[in-house]
Tab-separated table of C-alpha atoms in Angstrom:
chain	number	residue	atom	x	y	z
A	1	UNK	CA	0.127	0.122	0.177
A	2	UNK	CA	1.922	3.062	-1.335
A	3	UNK	CA	0.378	5.606	1.065
A	4	UNK	CA	1.606	3.598	4.010
A	5	UNK	CA	5.010	2.992	2.593
A	6	UNK	CA	5.465	6.664	2.032
A	7	UNK	CA	4.438	7.529	5.322
A	8	UNK	CA	6.931	5.062	7.009
A	9	UNK	CA	9.525	6.664	4.786
A	10	UNK	CA	8.677	10.173	5.817
A	11	UNK	CA	7.762	9.898	9.368
A	12	UNK	CA	8.937	6.513	10.554
A	13	UNK	CA	12.196	6.424	12.626
A	14	UNK	CA	14.615	3.429	12.790
A	15	UNK	CA	15.989	2.961	16.214
A	16	UNK	CA	18.988	0.399	17.258
A	17	UNK	CA	17.571	-3.206	17.638
A	18	UNK	CA	15.439	-3.243	14.295
A	19	UNK	CA	12.972	-1.039	16.020
A	20	UNK	CA	10.570	1.077	13.735
A	21	UNK	CA	8.963	4.191	15.445
A	22	UNK	CA	5.760	4.924	13.935
A	23	UNK	CA	4.342	6.867	16.964
A	24	UNK	CA	3.690	9.937	14.804
A	25	UNK	CA	0.783	8.171	12.711
A	26	UNK	CA	0.059	4.744	13.766
A	27	UNK	CA	0.401	4.602	17.681
A	28	UNK	CA	0.140	7.185	20.253
A	29	UNK	CA	-1.007	9.616	17.549
A	30	UNK	CA	-3.214	8.066	14.756
A	31	UNK	CA	-3.734	9.671	11.439
A	32	UNK	CA	-7.314	8.890	10.996
A	33	UNK	CA	-7.305	9.623	7.161
A	34	UNK	CA	-4.490	7.013	6.702
A	35	UNK	CA	-6.386	4.763	8.945
A	36	UNK	CA	-9.444	4.865	6.837
A	37	UNK	CA	-7.460	4.175	3.760
A	38	UNK	CA	-5.974	1.440	5.584
A	39	UNK	CA	-9.200	-0.087	6.748
A	40	UNK	CA	-10.645	0.310	3.096
A	41	UNK	CA	-7.775	-1.627	1.886
A	42	UNK	CA	-8.176	-4.498	4.294
A	43	UNK	CA	-12.012	-4.549	3.419
A	44	UNK	CA	-10.875	-4.924	-0.275
A	45	UNK	CA	-8.472	-7.801	0.346
A	46	UNK	CA	-10.779	-9.914	2.301
A	47	UNK	CA	-14.164	-8.878	0.429
A	48	UNK	CA	-16.157	-11.996	-0.393
A	49	UNK	CA	-14.503	-14.183	2.065
A	50	UNK	CA	-17.297	-14.394	4.485
A	51	UNK	CA	-15.568	-12.777	7.381
A	52	UNK	CA	-18.212	-12.640	10.319
A	53	UNK	CA	-15.452	-11.015	13.066
A	54	UNK	CA	-12.297	-9.399	13.290
A	55	UNK	CA	-9.904	-10.456	16.169
A	56	UNK	CA	-7.234	-8.257	17.406
A	57	UNK	CA	-5.213	-7.893	20.814
A	58	UNK	CA	-5.044	-4.881	22.946
A	59	UNK	CA	-4.185	-2.226	22.818
A	60	UNK	CA	-2.079	-1.267	19.899
A	61	UNK	CA	-4.150	-3.511	17.516
A	62	UNK	CA	-7.674	-1.947	18.568
A	63	UNK	CA	-7.435	1.214	16.129
A	64	UNK	CA	-6.760	-0.657	12.973
A	65	UNK	CA	-9.171	-3.434	13.915
A	66	UNK	CA	-11.932	-0.842	14.470
A	67	UNK	CA	-11.247	0.970	11.235
A	68	UNK	CA	-11.487	-2.223	9.158
A	69	UNK	CA	-14.570	-3.411	11.188
A	70	UNK	CA	-16.351	-0.119	10.502
A	71	UNK	CA	-15.647	-0.582	6.873
A	72	UNK	CA	-16.498	-4.185	6.554
A	73	UNK	CA	-19.425	-3.847	8.857
A	74	UNK	CA	-18.647	-6.699	11.094
A	75	UNK	CA	-17.906	-6.772	14.933
A	76	UNK	CA	-14.378	-6.331	16.345
A	77	UNK	CA	-13.315	-8.713	19.297
A	78	UNK	CA	-10.283	-8.158	20.999
A	79	UNK	CA	-8.290	-10.551	23.386
A	80	UNK	CA	-7.081	-9.163	26.616
A	81	UNK	CA	-3.496	-9.363	28.025
A	82	UNK	CA	-3.343	-10.856	31.479
A	83	UNK	CA	-0.042	-11.359	33.547
A	84	UNK	CA	-1.450	-14.415	35.308
A	85	UNK	CA	-2.615	-17.709	33.925
A	86	UNK	CA	-5.304	-17.738	36.443
A	87	UNK	CA	-8.234	-17.844	34.356
A	88	UNK	CA	-11.691	-19.854	34.627
A	89	UNK	CA	-13.254	-22.116	32.032
A	90	UNK	CA	-15.501	-19.226	30.241
A	91	UNK	CA	-12.422	-18.166	28.181
A	92	UNK	CA	-9.965	-19.244	25.672
A	93	UNK	CA	-6.486	-18.522	26.569
A	94	UNK	CA	-2.874	-18.722	24.868
A	95	UNK	CA	0.637	-17.698	26.101
A	96	UNK	CA	2.990	-15.319	24.237
A	97	UNK	CA	6.043	-13.427	24.718
A	98	UNK	CA	6.475	-9.804	24.281
A	99	UNK	CA	10.075	-8.893	22.645
A	100	UNK	CA	8.973	-5.205	23.246
A	101	UNK	CA	8.644	-5.521	26.899
A	102	UNK	CA	10.557	-8.839	27.383
A	103	UNK	CA	7.809	-10.505	29.358
A	104	UNK	CA	5.427	-13.420	28.927
A	105	UNK	CA	1.791	-12.781	28.975
A	106	UNK	CA	-1.642	-14.598	28.401
A	107	UNK	CA	-3.975	-13.470	25.819
A	108	UNK	CA	-7.514	-14.243	26.941
A	109	UNK	CA	-10.979	-13.984	25.204
A	110	UNK	CA	-14.448	-14.915	26.305
A	111	UNK	CA	-15.922	-18.060	24.857
A	112	UNK	CA	-19.177	-15.944	24.263
A	113	UNK	CA	-17.462	-13.894	21.596
A	114	UNK	CA	-15.573	-16.664	19.555
A	115	UNK	CA	-17.616	-19.471	18.433
A	116	UNK	CA	-17.536	-22.272	16.064
A	117	UNK	CA	-19.713	-20.405	13.518
A	118	UNK	CA	-17.360	-17.622	13.119
A	119	UNK	CA	-14.958	-16.902	10.206
A	120	UNK	CA	-12.228	-14.873	11.671
A	121	UNK	CA	-10.040	-12.220	10.263
A	122	UNK	CA	-7.004	-11.495	12.226
A	123	UNK	CA	-5.866	-7.640	12.336
A	124	UNK	CA	-2.973	-6.248	14.047
A	125	UNK	CA	-0.481	-3.278	13.447
A	126	UNK	CA	2.819	-5.215	13.615
A	127	UNK	CA	4.149	-8.737	12.461
A	128	UNK	CA	7.704	-9.613	13.283
A	129	UNK	CA	8.399	-13.131	14.538
A	130	UNK	CA	4.741	-13.713	14.772
A	131	UNK	CA	4.142	-14.188	18.551
A	132	UNK	CA	1.073	-12.253	18.935
A	133	UNK	CA	-0.500	-13.589	15.876
A	134	UNK	CA	0.526	-17.285	16.801
A	135	UNK	CA	-1.330	-16.711	19.960
A	136	UNK	CA	-4.518	-15.465	18.314
A	137	UNK	CA	-4.464	-18.272	15.905
A	138	UNK	CA	-4.240	-20.718	18.852
A	139	UNK	CA	-7.423	-18.973	20.293
A	140	UNK	CA	-9.174	-19.419	16.971
A	141	UNK	CA	-8.388	-23.053	16.859
A	142	UNK	CA	-9.677	-23.608	20.419
A	143	UNK	CA	-12.851	-22.233	19.625
A	144	UNK	CA	-13.468	-24.111	16.433
A	145	UNK	CA	-13.906	-21.044	14.480
A	146	UNK	CA	-12.603	-20.920	10.769
A	147	UNK	CA	-9.472	-18.783	10.163
A	148	UNK	CA	-9.863	-16.568	7.098
A	149	UNK	CA	-6.507	-14.939	7.324
A	150	UNK	CA	-4.661	-12.068	8.740
A	151	UNK	CA	-4.208	-8.370	7.893
A	152	UNK	CA	-1.231	-6.495	9.123
A	153	UNK	CA	-0.344	-2.892	8.842
A	154	UNK	CA	3.492	-3.349	8.942
A	155	UNK	CA	5.305	-6.742	8.680
A	156	UNK	CA	9.045	-6.978	9.507
A	157	UNK	CA	9.483	-9.562	6.698
A	158	UNK	CA	13.213	-10.080	7.808
A	159	UNK	CA	12.112	-11.623	11.074
A	160	UNK	CA	10.416	-14.455	9.250
A	161	UNK	CA	7.070	-14.710	11.180
A	162	UNK	CA	5.001	-13.895	8.287
A	163	UNK	CA	6.677	-16.369	5.934
A	164	UNK	CA	6.280	-19.081	8.342
A	165	UNK	CA	2.689	-18.551	8.612
A	166	UNK	CA	2.197	-18.430	4.762
A	167	UNK	CA	4.342	-21.791	4.719
A	168	UNK	CA	1.564	-23.270	6.835
A	169	UNK	CA	-1.084	-22.254	4.388
A	170	UNK	CA	-2.471	-19.266	6.304
A	171	UNK	CA	-3.199	-16.197	4.216
A	172	UNK	CA	-1.213	-13.042	5.517
A	173	UNK	CA	-1.694	-9.847	3.949
A	174	UNK	CA	0.531	-6.812	5.064
A	175	UNK	CA	0.162	-3.483	3.942
A	176	UNK	CA	3.866	-2.513	4.114
A	177	UNK	CA	6.369	-5.348	4.080
A	178	UNK	CA	9.721	-4.360	5.193
A	179	UNK	CA	12.742	-6.432	3.586
A	180	UNK	CA	15.211	-4.797	5.593
A	181	UNK	CA	16.168	-1.855	7.799
A	182	UNK	CA	19.506	0.165	7.886
A	183	UNK	CA	20.438	2.868	10.192
A	184	UNK	CA	18.820	5.438	7.923
A	185	UNK	CA	16.587	3.630	5.377
A	186	UNK	CA	13.714	1.303	5.124
A	187	UNK	CA	13.699	-1.028	2.117
A	188	UNK	CA	10.295	-2.722	1.254
A	189	UNK	CA	9.898	-6.101	-0.273
A	190	UNK	CA	8.585	-5.879	-3.841
B	1	UNK	CA	-28.750	8.614	22.015
B	2	UNK	CA	-31.574	6.433	21.687
B	3	UNK	CA	-29.930	3.591	20.073
B	4	UNK	CA	-27.203	3.306	22.710
B	5	UNK	CA	-29.916	3.433	25.471
B	6	UNK	CA	-31.844	0.732	23.850
B	7	UNK	CA	-28.519	-1.531	23.400
B	8	UNK	CA	-27.877	-0.879	27.084
B	9	UNK	CA	-31.288	-1.994	28.061
B	10	UNK	CA	-31.284	-4.957	25.743
B	11	UNK	CA	-27.723	-6.388	26.365
B	12	UNK	CA	-26.122	-4.621	29.189
B	13	UNK	CA	-25.854	-6.696	32.563
B	14	UNK	CA	-26.105	-5.025	35.848
B	15	UNK	CA	-23.745	-6.720	38.400
B	16	UNK	CA	-23.300	-6.058	42.163
B	17	UNK	CA	-21.190	-2.884	42.977
B	18	UNK	CA	-22.909	-0.592	40.243
B	19	UNK	CA	-21.023	-2.364	37.554
B	20	UNK	CA	-22.542	-2.286	34.096
B	21	UNK	CA	-21.291	-4.966	31.660
B	22	UNK	CA	-21.544	-3.917	28.103
B	23	UNK	CA	-18.865	-6.351	26.869
B	24	UNK	CA	-21.205	-7.829	24.118
B	25	UNK	CA	-21.259	-4.437	22.216
B	26	UNK	CA	-18.875	-1.885	23.646
B	27	UNK	CA	-15.710	-3.636	24.998
B	28	UNK	CA	-14.308	-6.973	24.213
B	29	UNK	CA	-16.910	-7.318	21.317
B	30	UNK	CA	-17.482	-4.120	19.634
B	31	UNK	CA	-20.739	-3.476	17.470
B	32	UNK	CA	-19.248	-1.406	14.567
B	33	UNK	CA	-22.391	-0.436	13.314
B	34	UNK	CA	-23.418	0.996	16.732
B	35	UNK	CA	-19.813	2.490	17.100
B	36	UNK	CA	-20.276	4.362	13.636
B	37	UNK	CA	-23.394	5.842	14.955
B	38	UNK	CA	-21.852	6.991	18.113
B	39	UNK	CA	-18.955	8.439	16.271
B	40	UNK	CA	-21.235	10.391	13.977
B	41	UNK	CA	-23.269	11.648	17.122
B	42	UNK	CA	-20.134	12.891	18.673
B	43	UNK	CA	-19.103	14.643	15.405
B	44	UNK	CA	-22.403	16.277	15.294
B	45	UNK	CA	-22.281	17.440	18.895
B	46	UNK	CA	-18.777	19.116	18.415
B	47	UNK	CA	-19.088	20.131	14.904
B	48	UNK	CA	-17.829	23.589	14.358
B	49	UNK	CA	-15.946	23.810	17.642
B	50	UNK	CA	-12.418	23.820	16.128
B	51	UNK	CA	-11.425	20.424	17.349
B	52	UNK	CA	-7.720	19.683	16.234
B	53	UNK	CA	-7.255	16.347	18.136
B	54	UNK	CA	-9.068	13.771	19.995
B	55	UNK	CA	-7.380	12.535	23.210
B	56	UNK	CA	-8.249	9.300	25.060
B	57	UNK	CA	-6.760	6.651	27.223
B	58	UNK	CA	-5.659	3.080	26.587
B	59	UNK	CA	-7.260	0.624	25.984
B	60	UNK	CA	-11.086	0.696	26.182
B	61	UNK	CA	-11.209	4.350	25.037
B	62	UNK	CA	-9.289	3.644	21.685
B	63	UNK	CA	-12.222	2.138	19.791
B	64	UNK	CA	-14.750	5.153	20.302
B	65	UNK	CA	-12.052	7.632	19.974
B	66	UNK	CA	-11.014	6.101	16.773
B	67	UNK	CA	-14.557	5.989	15.335
B	68	UNK	CA	-15.144	9.613	16.150
B	69	UNK	CA	-11.557	10.712	14.778
B	70	UNK	CA	-12.412	8.844	11.481
B	71	UNK	CA	-15.599	10.862	11.179
B	72	UNK	CA	-14.473	14.125	12.252
B	73	UNK	CA	-11.183	13.585	10.325
B	74	UNK	CA	-9.066	14.654	13.152
B	75	UNK	CA	-5.799	12.568	14.506
B	76	UNK	CA	-6.490	10.564	17.643
B	77	UNK	CA	-3.840	10.632	20.406
B	78	UNK	CA	-3.923	8.366	23.375
B	79	UNK	CA	-2.387	8.346	26.898
B	80	UNK	CA	-0.793	5.230	27.995
B	81	UNK	CA	-0.977	3.655	31.257
B	82	UNK	CA	2.386	2.985	33.322
B	83	UNK	CA	2.762	1.435	36.774
B	84	UNK	CA	5.768	3.498	37.588
B	85	UNK	CA	6.183	7.205	37.879
B	86	UNK	CA	9.611	6.780	36.221
B	87	UNK	CA	9.302	8.908	33.093
B	88	UNK	CA	11.404	11.449	31.522
B	89	UNK	CA	10.956	15.135	30.553
B	90	UNK	CA	9.798	14.436	27.049
B	91	UNK	CA	6.275	13.316	28.399
B	92	UNK	CA	3.248	14.926	30.273
B	93	UNK	CA	2.164	12.698	33.048
B	94	UNK	CA	-0.949	12.463	35.566
B	95	UNK	CA	-1.659	9.948	38.208
B	96	UNK	CA	-5.054	8.294	38.508
B	97	UNK	CA	-6.939	5.471	40.550
B	98	UNK	CA	-8.641	2.666	38.804
B	99	UNK	CA	-11.725	1.453	40.913
B	100	UNK	CA	-12.151	-1.451	38.408
B	101	UNK	CA	-8.819	-2.732	39.423
B	102	UNK	CA	-8.186	-0.987	42.515
B	103	UNK	CA	-4.611	0.293	41.659
B	104	UNK	CA	-2.999	3.586	40.913
B	105	UNK	CA	-1.408	4.237	37.625
B	106	UNK	CA	0.174	7.095	35.610
B	107	UNK	CA	-1.112	8.158	32.310
B	108	UNK	CA	1.562	9.297	30.067
B	109	UNK	CA	1.500	11.091	26.645
B	110	UNK	CA	4.526	12.545	24.725
B	111	UNK	CA	4.901	16.315	24.530
B	112	UNK	CA	5.189	15.947	20.571
B	113	UNK	CA	1.649	15.124	20.282
B	114	UNK	CA	-0.061	17.596	22.477
B	115	UNK	CA	0.755	21.090	22.124
B	116	UNK	CA	-0.367	24.536	22.975
B	117	UNK	CA	-1.754	24.889	19.522
B	118	UNK	CA	-4.209	22.027	19.915
B	119	UNK	CA	-7.924	22.127	20.609
B	120	UNK	CA	-8.748	18.967	22.314
B	121	UNK	CA	-11.720	16.988	22.551
B	122	UNK	CA	-11.559	14.059	25.182
B	123	UNK	CA	-13.349	10.859	24.444
B	124	UNK	CA	-13.725	7.866	26.584
B	125	UNK	CA	-16.124	4.862	27.060
B	126	UNK	CA	-17.035	5.368	30.567
B	127	UNK	CA	-17.443	8.210	33.122
B	128	UNK	CA	-18.248	7.676	36.853
B	129	UNK	CA	-16.400	9.467	39.447
B	130	UNK	CA	-14.090	11.047	36.780
B	131	UNK	CA	-10.632	9.873	37.456
B	132	UNK	CA	-9.370	9.077	34.081
B	133	UNK	CA	-11.262	12.359	32.694
B	134	UNK	CA	-9.563	14.447	35.460
B	135	UNK	CA	-6.112	12.983	34.642
B	136	UNK	CA	-6.669	13.629	30.903
B	137	UNK	CA	-7.592	17.189	31.711
B	138	UNK	CA	-4.538	17.695	33.691
B	139	UNK	CA	-2.494	16.302	30.629
B	140	UNK	CA	-4.181	18.956	28.403
B	141	UNK	CA	-3.587	21.815	31.095
B	142	UNK	CA	-0.023	20.856	31.361
B	143	UNK	CA	0.412	21.298	27.540
B	144	UNK	CA	-1.296	24.601	27.223
B	145	UNK	CA	-3.640	23.211	24.816
B	146	UNK	CA	-7.416	24.309	24.835
B	147	UNK	CA	-9.976	21.968	26.177
B	148	UNK	CA	-13.014	21.964	24.026
B	149	UNK	CA	-14.807	19.371	25.988
B	150	UNK	CA	-15.478	15.664	26.495
B	151	UNK	CA	-17.566	13.030	24.857
B	152	UNK	CA	-18.475	9.983	26.808
B	153	UNK	CA	-20.353	6.803	25.662
B	154	UNK	CA	-22.015	5.929	29.048
B	155	UNK	CA	-22.069	8.173	32.232
B	156	UNK	CA	-22.969	6.837	35.445
B	157	UNK	CA	-24.659	10.265	36.630
B	158	UNK	CA	-25.177	9.051	40.083
B	159	UNK	CA	-21.446	8.748	40.703
B	160	UNK	CA	-21.165	12.512	40.322
B	161	UNK	CA	-18.086	12.893	38.285
B	162	UNK	CA	-19.925	14.383	35.129
B	163	UNK	CA	-21.760	16.974	37.085
B	164	UNK	CA	-18.669	18.080	38.865
B	165	UNK	CA	-16.875	18.796	35.677
B	166	UNK	CA	-19.884	20.553	34.340
B	167	UNK	CA	-19.976	22.693	37.538
B	168	UNK	CA	-16.360	23.588	36.718
B	169	UNK	CA	-17.567	24.921	33.222
B	170	UNK	CA	-16.437	21.984	31.379
B	171	UNK	CA	-18.611	20.780	28.635
B	172	UNK	CA	-19.350	17.125	29.047
B	173	UNK	CA	-21.523	15.245	26.456
B	174	UNK	CA	-22.721	11.747	27.494
B	175	UNK	CA	-24.580	9.709	24.905
B	176	UNK	CA	-26.150	7.611	27.644
B	177	UNK	CA	-26.674	9.059	31.095
B	178	UNK	CA	-27.640	6.621	33.687
B	179	UNK	CA	-29.532	8.165	36.709
B	180	UNK	CA	-29.653	4.811	38.804
B	181	UNK	CA	-29.284	1.066	38.476
B	182	UNK	CA	-31.260	-1.592	40.308
B	183	UNK	CA	-30.529	-5.355	40.309
B	184	UNK	CA	-32.630	-5.526	37.274
B	185	UNK	CA	-33.062	-2.099	35.636
B	186	UNK	CA	-31.221	0.639	34.212
B	187	UNK	CA	-32.808	4.148	34.395
B	188	UNK	CA	-31.870	6.856	32.316
B	189	UNK	CA	-31.641	10.787	33.077
B	190	UNK	CA	-34.041	12.679	31.029
């Protein structure tokens, strides 16, 4: 998606440790005009796929999931992050590791909102090694719902998570795919 | 807003301790058709008021803030919650107490995104005693930005926070105002 790539080049900041800061338009401060375009593109990519719900994880995935949900006119559900694994039988749960915060956490969603009748589109802001996405996939599998695919704003392709999922036959659409980053430059996959 | 009140009556669940569960349409699972209507109503209420940015707090405020921002075509910024007060000089910070989780936390936002030129509309899902909103107001005051007002999905009017803010001359618009709740019934203020 050209508009997003241009925005990354113009406003993104590369920090040591392969970190890409997009706080000025995707997190912390959200450019809603761009977000509407992103939602429209996700809707276009998955139109006719029978998506019944969008699933994301709090909190940075909520904005893009809501934008896509408003345009696709399907409900958005989000998994919550919990420190403890002390959860009761009314929820599905999966564990994941956050490289950003270097902690493990559990993602939790109520069984009421994710059911075997659902056709789920996963939506998130970033995809790197695929930890969060693998957790969400586990929640979908536990529920017996059908996984339609995933839509990601920015994929760090060089970290391999996206290609691993594609190799498993899962449809993963990323609106910007970063092939590599140097100290001064972001190079996209073509 | 009639549509929201009807949804609260139909799907909301009253729990002991004056808790209103709206997980099936406002949190956890978000009814995006309703959310679009809510965003449109917020846009209508504050049209012509010169709003330059919407400010909310993670994570339950993000969905409604993004919906309003998409329709009003203004950026959305959100304060993050931190456990520690160990923050550097590049941010504004305010402390608040969460009655839901019975913990204190700091709300933090970068000085880059909240400036004295801004005219800020605060948006959040709930208003009860007004803790979160007072913290956000403090962030706005620290930045020298102009506070236009606040838009809230559900105000628990019986907890007083909204009327306190109105008495201070702050415009607070709540799309559903709950006068009182019994074990079985939600009564709205008219």
